[in-house]
CSV table of C-alpha atoms in Angstrom, one decimal:
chain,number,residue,atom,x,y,z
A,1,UNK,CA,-1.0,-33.5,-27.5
A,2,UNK,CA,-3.9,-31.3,-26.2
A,3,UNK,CA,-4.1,-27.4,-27.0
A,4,UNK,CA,-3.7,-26.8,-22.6
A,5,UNK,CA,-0.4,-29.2,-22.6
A,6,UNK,CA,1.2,-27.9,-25.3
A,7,UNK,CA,0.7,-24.3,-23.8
A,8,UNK,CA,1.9,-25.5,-20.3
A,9,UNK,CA,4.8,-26.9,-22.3
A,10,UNK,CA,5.7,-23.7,-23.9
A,11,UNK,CA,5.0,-21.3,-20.7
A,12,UNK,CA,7.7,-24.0,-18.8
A,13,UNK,CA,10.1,-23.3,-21.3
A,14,UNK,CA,9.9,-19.5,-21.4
A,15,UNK,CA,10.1,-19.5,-17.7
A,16,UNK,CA,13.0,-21.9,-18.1
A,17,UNK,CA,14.7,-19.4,-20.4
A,18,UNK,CA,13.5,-16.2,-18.6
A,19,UNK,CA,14.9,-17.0,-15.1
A,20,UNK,CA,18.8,-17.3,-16.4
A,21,UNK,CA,18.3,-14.4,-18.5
A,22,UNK,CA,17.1,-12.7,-14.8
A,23,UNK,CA,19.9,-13.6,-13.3
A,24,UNK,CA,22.7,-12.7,-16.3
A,25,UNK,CA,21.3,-9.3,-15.6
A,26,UNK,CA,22.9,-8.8,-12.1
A,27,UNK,CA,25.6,-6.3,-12.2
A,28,UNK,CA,28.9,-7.0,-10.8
A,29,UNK,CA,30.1,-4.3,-8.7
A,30,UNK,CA,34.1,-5.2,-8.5
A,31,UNK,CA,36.3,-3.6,-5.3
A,32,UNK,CA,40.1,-3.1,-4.9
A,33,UNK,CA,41.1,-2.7,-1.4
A,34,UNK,CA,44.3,-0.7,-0.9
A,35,UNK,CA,43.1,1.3,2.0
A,36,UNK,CA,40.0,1.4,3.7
A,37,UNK,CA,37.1,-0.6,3.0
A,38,UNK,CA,34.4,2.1,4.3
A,39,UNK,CA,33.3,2.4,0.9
A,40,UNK,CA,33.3,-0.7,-0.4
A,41,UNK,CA,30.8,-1.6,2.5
A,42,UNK,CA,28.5,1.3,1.8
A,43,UNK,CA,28.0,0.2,-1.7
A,44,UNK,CA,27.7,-3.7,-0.7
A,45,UNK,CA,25.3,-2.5,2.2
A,46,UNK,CA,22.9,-0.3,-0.2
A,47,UNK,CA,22.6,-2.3,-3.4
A,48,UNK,CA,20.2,-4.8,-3.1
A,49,UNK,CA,21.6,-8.3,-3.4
A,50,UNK,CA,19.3,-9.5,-6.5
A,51,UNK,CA,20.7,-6.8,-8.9
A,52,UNK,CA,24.5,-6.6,-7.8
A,53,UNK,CA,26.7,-8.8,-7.0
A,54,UNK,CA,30.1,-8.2,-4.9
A,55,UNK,CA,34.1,-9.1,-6.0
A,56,UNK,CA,37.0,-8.0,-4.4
A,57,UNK,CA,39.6,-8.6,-6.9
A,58,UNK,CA,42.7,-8.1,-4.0
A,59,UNK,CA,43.8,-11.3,-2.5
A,60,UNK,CA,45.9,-10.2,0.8
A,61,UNK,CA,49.2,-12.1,0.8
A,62,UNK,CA,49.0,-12.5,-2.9
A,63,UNK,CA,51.1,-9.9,-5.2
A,64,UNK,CA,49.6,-11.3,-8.3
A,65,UNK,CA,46.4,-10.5,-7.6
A,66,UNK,CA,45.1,-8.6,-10.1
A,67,UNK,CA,46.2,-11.2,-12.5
A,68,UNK,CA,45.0,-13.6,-10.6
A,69,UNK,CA,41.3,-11.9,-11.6
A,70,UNK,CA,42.0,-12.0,-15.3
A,71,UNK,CA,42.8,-15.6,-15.6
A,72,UNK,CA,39.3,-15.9,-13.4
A,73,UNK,CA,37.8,-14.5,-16.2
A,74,UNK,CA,36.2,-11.7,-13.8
A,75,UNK,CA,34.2,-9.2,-15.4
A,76,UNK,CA,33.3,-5.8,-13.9
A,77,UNK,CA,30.2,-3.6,-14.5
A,78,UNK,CA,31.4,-1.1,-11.9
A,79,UNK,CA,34.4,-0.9,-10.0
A,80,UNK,CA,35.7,1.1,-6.9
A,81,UNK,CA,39.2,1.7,-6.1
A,82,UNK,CA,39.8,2.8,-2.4
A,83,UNK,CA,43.1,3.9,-1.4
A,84,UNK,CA,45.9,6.5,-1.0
A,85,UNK,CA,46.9,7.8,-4.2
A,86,UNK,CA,50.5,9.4,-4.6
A,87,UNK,CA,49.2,11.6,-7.2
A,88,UNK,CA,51.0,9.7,-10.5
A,89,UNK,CA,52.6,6.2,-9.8
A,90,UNK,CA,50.1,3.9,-7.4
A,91,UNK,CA,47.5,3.5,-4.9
A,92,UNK,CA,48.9,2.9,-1.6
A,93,UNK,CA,47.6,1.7,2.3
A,94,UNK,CA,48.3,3.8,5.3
A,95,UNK,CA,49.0,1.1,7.6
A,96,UNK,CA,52.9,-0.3,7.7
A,97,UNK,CA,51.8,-3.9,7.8
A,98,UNK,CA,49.9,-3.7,4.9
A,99,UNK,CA,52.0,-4.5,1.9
A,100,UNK,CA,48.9,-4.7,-1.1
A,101,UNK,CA,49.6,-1.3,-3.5
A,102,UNK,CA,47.8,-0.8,-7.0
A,103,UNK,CA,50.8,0.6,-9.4
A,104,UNK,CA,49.2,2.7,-12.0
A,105,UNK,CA,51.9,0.9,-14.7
A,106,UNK,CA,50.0,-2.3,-13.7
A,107,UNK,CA,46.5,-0.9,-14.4
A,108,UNK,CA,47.7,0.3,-17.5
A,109,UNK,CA,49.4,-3.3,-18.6
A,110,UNK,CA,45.9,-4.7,-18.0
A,111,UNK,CA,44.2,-2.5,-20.0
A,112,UNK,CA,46.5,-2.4,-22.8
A,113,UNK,CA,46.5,-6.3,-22.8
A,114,UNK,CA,44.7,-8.4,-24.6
A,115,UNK,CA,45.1,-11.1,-21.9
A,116,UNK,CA,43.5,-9.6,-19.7
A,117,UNK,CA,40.7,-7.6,-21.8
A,118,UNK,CA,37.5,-8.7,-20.1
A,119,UNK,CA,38.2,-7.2,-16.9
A,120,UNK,CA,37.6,-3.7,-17.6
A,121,UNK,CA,35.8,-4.5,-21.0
A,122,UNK,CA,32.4,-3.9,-19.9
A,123,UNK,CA,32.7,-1.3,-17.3
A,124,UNK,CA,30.1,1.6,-17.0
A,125,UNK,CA,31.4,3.2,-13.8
A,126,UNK,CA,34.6,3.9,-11.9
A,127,UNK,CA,34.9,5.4,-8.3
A,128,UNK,CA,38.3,6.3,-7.6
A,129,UNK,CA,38.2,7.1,-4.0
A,130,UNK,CA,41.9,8.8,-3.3
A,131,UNK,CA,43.4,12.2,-3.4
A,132,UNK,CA,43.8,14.0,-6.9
A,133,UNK,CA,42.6,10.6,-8.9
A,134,UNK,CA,41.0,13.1,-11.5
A,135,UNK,CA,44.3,15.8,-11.0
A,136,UNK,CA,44.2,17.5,-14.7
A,137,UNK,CA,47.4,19.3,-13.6
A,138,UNK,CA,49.9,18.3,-15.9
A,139,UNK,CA,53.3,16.5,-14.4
A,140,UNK,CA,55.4,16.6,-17.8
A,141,UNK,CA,55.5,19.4,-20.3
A,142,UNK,CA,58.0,20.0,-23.3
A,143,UNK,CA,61.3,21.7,-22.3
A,144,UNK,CA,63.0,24.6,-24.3
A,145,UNK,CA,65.1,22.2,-26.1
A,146,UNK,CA,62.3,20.7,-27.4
A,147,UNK,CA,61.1,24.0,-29.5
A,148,UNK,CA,65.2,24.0,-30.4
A,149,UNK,CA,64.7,20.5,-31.8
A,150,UNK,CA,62.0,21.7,-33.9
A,151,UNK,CA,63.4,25.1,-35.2
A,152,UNK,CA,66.6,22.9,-35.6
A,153,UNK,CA,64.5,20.8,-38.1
A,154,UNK,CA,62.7,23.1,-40.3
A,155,UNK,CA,60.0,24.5,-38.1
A,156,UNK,CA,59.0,28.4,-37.7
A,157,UNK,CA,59.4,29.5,-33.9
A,158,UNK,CA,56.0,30.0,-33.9
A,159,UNK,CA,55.2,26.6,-35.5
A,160,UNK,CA,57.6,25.5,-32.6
A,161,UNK,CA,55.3,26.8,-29.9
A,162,UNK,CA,52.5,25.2,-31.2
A,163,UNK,CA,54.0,22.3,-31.8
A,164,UNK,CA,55.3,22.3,-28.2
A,165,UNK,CA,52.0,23.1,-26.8
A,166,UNK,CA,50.6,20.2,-28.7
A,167,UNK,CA,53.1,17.5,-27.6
A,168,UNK,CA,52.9,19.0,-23.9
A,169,UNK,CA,49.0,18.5,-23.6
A,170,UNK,CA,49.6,14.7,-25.4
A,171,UNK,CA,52.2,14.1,-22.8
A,172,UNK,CA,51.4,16.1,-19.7
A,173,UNK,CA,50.5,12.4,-17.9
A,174,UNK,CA,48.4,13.9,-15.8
A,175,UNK,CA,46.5,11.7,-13.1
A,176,UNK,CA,43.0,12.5,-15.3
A,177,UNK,CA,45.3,11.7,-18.4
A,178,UNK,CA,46.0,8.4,-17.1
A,179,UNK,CA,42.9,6.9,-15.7
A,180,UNK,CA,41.6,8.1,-19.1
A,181,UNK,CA,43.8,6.4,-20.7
A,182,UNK,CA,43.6,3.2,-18.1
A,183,UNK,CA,39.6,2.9,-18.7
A,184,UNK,CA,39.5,3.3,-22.1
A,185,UNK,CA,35.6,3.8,-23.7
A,186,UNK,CA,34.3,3.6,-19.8
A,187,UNK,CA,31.5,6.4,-19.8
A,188,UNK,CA,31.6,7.6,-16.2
A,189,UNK,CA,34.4,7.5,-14.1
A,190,UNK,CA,34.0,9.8,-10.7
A,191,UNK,CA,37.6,10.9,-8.8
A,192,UNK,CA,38.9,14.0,-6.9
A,193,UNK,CA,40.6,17.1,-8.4
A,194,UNK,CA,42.2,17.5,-5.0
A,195,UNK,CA,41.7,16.3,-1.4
A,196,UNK,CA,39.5,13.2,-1.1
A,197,UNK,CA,37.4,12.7,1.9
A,198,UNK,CA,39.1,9.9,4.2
A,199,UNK,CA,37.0,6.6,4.0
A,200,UNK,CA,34.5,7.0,7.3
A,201,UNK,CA,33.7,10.6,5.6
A,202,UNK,CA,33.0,9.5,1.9
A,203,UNK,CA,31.8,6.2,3.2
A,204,UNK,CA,28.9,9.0,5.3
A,205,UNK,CA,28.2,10.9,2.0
A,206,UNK,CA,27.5,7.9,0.3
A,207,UNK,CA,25.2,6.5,2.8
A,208,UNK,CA,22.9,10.3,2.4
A,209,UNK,CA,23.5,9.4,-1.5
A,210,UNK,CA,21.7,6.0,-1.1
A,211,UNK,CA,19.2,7.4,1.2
A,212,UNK,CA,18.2,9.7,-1.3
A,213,UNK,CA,16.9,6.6,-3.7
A,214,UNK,CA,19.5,7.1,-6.0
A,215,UNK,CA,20.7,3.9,-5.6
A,216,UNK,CA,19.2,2.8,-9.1
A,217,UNK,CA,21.8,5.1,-10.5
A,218,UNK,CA,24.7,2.5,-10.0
A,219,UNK,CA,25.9,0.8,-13.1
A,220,UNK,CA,23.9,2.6,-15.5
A,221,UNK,CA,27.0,4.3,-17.2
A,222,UNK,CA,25.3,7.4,-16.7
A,223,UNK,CA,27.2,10.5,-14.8
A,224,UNK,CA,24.8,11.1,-11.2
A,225,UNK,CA,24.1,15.1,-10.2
A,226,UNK,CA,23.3,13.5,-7.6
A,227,UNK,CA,26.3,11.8,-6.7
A,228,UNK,CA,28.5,15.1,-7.6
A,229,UNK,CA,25.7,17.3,-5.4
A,230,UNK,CA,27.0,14.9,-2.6
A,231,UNK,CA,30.6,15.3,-3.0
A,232,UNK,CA,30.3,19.0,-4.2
A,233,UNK,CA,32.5,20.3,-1.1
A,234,UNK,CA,35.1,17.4,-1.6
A,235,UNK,CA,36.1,17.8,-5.2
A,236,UNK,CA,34.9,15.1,-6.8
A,237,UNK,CA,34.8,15.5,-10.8
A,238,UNK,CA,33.5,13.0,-13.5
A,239,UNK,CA,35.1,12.4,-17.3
A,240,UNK,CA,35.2,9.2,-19.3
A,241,UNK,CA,37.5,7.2,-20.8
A,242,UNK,CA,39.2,7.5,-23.9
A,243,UNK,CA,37.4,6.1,-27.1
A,244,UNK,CA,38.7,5.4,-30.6
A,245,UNK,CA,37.6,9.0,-32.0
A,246,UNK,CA,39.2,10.5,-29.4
A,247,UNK,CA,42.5,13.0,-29.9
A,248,UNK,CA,44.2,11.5,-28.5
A,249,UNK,CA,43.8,7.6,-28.9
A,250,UNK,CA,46.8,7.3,-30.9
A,251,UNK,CA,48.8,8.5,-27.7
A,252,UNK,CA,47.1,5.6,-26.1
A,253,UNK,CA,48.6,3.1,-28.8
A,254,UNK,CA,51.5,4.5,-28.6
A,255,UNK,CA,51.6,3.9,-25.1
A,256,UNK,CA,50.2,0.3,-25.6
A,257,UNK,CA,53.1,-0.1,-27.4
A,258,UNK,CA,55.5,-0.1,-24.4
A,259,UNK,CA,52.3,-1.8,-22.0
A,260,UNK,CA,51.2,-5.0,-23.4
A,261,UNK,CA,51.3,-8.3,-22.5
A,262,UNK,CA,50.5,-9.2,-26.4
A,263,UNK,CA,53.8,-7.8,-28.0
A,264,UNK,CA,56.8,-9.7,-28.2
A,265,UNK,CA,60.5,-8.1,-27.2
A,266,UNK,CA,60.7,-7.9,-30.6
A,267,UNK,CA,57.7,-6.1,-31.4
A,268,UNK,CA,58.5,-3.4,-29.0
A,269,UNK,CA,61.7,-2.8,-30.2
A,270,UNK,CA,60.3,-3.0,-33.6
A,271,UNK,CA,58.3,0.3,-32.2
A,272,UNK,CA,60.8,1.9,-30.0
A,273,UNK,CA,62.6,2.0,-33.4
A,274,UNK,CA,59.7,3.3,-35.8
A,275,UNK,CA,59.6,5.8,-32.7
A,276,UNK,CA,63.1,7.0,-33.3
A,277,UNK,CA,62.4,7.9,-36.6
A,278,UNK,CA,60.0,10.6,-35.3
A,279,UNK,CA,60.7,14.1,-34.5
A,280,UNK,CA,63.1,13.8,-31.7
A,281,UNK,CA,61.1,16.0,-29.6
A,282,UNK,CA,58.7,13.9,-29.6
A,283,UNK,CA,61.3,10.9,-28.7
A,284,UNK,CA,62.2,13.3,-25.7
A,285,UNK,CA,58.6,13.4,-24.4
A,286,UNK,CA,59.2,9.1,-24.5
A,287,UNK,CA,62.1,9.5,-22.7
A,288,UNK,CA,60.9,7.7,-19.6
A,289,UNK,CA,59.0,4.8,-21.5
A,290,UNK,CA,61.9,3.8,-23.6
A,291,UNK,CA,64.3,4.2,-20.7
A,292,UNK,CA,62.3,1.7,-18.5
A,293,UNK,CA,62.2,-0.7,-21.4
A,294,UNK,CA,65.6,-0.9,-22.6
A,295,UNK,CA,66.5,-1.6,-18.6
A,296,UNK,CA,63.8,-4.1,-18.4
A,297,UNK,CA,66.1,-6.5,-21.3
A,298,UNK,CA,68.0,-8.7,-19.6
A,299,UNK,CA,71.4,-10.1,-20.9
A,300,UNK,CA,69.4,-13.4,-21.8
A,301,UNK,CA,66.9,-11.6,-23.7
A,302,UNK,CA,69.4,-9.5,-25.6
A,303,UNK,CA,71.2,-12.5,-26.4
A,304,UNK,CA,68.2,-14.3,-27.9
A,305,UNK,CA,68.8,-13.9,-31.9
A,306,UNK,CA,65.5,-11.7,-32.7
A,307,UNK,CA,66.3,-9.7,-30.2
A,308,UNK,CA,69.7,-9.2,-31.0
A,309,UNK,CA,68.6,-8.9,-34.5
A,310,UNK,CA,66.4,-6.0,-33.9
A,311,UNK,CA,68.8,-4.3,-31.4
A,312,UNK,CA,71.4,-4.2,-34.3
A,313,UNK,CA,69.0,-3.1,-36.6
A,314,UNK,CA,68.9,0.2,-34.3
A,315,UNK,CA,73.0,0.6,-33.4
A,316,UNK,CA,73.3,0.7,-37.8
A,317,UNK,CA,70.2,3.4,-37.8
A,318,UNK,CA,73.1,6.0,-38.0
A,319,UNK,CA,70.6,8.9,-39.2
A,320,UNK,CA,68.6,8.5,-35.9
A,321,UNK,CA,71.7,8.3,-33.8
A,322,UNK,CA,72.9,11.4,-34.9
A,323,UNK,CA,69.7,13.0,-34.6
A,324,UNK,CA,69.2,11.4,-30.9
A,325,UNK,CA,72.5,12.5,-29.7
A,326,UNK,CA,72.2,16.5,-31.5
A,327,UNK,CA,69.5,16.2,-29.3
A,328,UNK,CA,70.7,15.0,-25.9
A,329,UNK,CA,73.3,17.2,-26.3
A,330,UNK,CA,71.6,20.2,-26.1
A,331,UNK,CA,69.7,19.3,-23.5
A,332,UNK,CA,68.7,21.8,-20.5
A,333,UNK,CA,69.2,19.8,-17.5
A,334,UNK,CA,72.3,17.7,-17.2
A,335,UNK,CA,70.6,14.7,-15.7
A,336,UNK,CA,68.2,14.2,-18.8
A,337,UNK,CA,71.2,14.2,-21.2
A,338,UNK,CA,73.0,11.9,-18.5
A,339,UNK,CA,69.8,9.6,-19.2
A,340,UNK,CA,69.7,9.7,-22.9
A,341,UNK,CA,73.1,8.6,-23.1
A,342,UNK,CA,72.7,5.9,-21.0
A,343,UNK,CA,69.7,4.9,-23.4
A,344,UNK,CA,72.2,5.5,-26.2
A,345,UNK,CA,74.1,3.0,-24.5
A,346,UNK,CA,71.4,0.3,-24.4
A,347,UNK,CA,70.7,0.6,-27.7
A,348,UNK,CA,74.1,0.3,-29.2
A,349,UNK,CA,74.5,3.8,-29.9
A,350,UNK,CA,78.0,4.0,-27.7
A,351,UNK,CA,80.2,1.8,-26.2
A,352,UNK,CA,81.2,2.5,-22.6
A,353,UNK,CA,84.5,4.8,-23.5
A,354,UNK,CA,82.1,6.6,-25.9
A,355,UNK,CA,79.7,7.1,-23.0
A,356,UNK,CA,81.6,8.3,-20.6
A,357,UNK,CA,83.6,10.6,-22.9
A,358,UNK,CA,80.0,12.6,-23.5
A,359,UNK,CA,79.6,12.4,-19.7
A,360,UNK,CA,82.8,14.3,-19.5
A,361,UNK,CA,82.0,17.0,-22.6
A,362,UNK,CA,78.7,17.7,-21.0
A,363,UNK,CA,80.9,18.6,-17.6
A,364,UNK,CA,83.1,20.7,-19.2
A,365,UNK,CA,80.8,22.6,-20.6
A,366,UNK,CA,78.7,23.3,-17.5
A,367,UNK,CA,82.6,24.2,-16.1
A,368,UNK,CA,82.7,26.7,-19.3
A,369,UNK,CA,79.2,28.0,-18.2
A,370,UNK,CA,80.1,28.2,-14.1
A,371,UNK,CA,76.9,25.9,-13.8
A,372,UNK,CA,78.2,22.7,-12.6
A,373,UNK,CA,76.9,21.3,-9.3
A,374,UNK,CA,77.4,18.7,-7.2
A,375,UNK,CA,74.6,16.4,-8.5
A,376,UNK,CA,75.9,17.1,-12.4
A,377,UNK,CA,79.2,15.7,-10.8
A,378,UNK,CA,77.6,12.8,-9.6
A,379,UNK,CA,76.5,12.0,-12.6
A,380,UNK,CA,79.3,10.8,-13.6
């Protein structure tokens, strides 16, 4: 073979191995459309079409369509979320036909699954284009009997408060907390403090933003002056996501716990029990995750024998039942301890009678105190 062939050989096959590399290196730009799809368009309109590439992951008329993108194996580069956002529990449309919503609690069972990993696995940007997306305002913090549940167990008062402080910032599930939490190790994800511009308004600053030339910016995982100079007078703030050496990635396991697809019934209640063996305040600040989960068993599940195994492994934990119920009853507000007692109940901590007769103790005391109201009545 002559010297000229041979190198005409090899010059085919680097082109031949060149060109797909070329083409792996188009970004995917991933959408979900609760709301308006101003945005969306601005970003498919600027970009040009050899470096990005464009996926709307919601399927109208299909509930299951964010699962419907795992199984498809999508994976995202950047993604933009455009929708109404009530400020903790989901994205939501404005028109009353329009029945697609993006639950937070679903966002966060796709992240915490490994099922569903590759979705958000390589993401360098987030947009969050709603009202308060990146809200640090805290909309949970520790209750007085929560520093009485530490005094209680050996703590100083002032050890207490610190300790209360600590467990309030860890658990203040605030809408930054979340989407933190939700795109974990993401490095730039862009939301609103407050007010968001409505999608023809953001959907104008973006246009000035592309104008600029900026448009390079997109996808490189890098946070844009330029992009906040834009949105200065709208509140939009950047952060990232969580990351492994963060303080508070065990709070995200922990969360996992009660998320993911990956964990059996048993598994979970394997954790909701090593969680019972915690500090109850801390139990207290999990109140609403283990309340959701217990009601999420159904009789069939209970029934199955690991299951039923490792609910009667917690009813004979009589060291955390005592401690749980020391603490529910010196709760505050009558509807939490209502609520802990019905957990009680789920987990074989009392039987109906026994339920009910608390129910009627924690009345009579807020008839001792001249405190009862009609909703602590209708509690019971």
């Amino acid at each position: 073979m002559s010297t000229s062939t041979k190198i005409f050989l090899l010059t085919a096959l680097l082109v031949a191995a060149w060109v797909p590399a070329v083409h792996a290196e188009k970004k995917t730009v991933c959408s979900i459309t609760v709301n308006s799809p101003d945005e969306k368009e601005t970003f498919r309109r600027s970009l040009p079409a050899d470096k990005y590439q464009f996926v709307e992951l919601v399927e109208r008329g299909r509930p299951d369509w964010l699962e419907s993108a795992c199984r498809q194996g999508i994976r995202c580069d950047v993604l933009v979320i455009s929708g109404h956002y009530d400020g903790g529990n989901e994205f939501f449309p404005d028109r009353l036909e329009a029945d697609e919503f993006l639950p937070v609690a679903e966002m966060e069972r796709v992240s915490c699954s490994d099922s569903c990993r590759g979705l958000f696995s390589q993401l360098k940007e987030v947009y969050l284009f709603g009202c308060n997306t990146l809200n640090p305002e805290a909309l949970r913090s520790a209750s007085a009997e929560i520093g009485r549940s530490l005094v209680r167990s050996g703590f100083s008062r002032a050890d207490a408060d610190r300790l209360s402080r600590g467990l309030s910032a860890r658990h203040g599930e605030s809408s930054r907390d979340r989407m933190r939490l939700i795109f974990k190790d993401v490095p730039v994800i862009y939301g609103f403090s407050s007010k968001a511009p409505v999608g023809p308004t953001a959907a104008s600053m973006l246009d000035r933003y592309f104008q600029s030339g900026a448009g390079g910016e997109i996808g490189s995982g890098r946070a844009s002056a330029r992009m906040l100079g834009r949105f200065s007078a709208n509140s939009m703030v950047v952060t990232s996501g969580l990351n492994d050496s963060d303080p508070y990635a065990a709070h995200r396991r922990d969360v996992c716990q009660f998320s993911s697809d990956r964990l059996s019934p048993v598994q979970k209640l394997g954790f909701v029990h090593q969680l019972l063996g915690r500090e109850m305040a801390e139990v207290r600040m999990f109140l609403d995750r283990i309340e959701k989960y217990t009601a999420s068993l159904s009789e069939s599940e209970r029934q199955t024998p690991a299951v039923a195994r490792a609910l009667d492994a917690i009813a004979r934990d009589e060291a955390a039942r005592t401690r749980y119920l020391d603490f529910a009853r010196d709760a505050d507000q009558p509807a939490v301890r209502a609520r802990m007692l019905a957990v009680a109940g789920s987990l074989g901590w009392l039987s109906p009678a026994e339920k009910r007769a608390e129910l009627m103790r924690m009345i009579g005391e807020q008839l001792a105190r001249n405190t009862v109201s009609a909703a602590d009545v209708d509690i019971v």
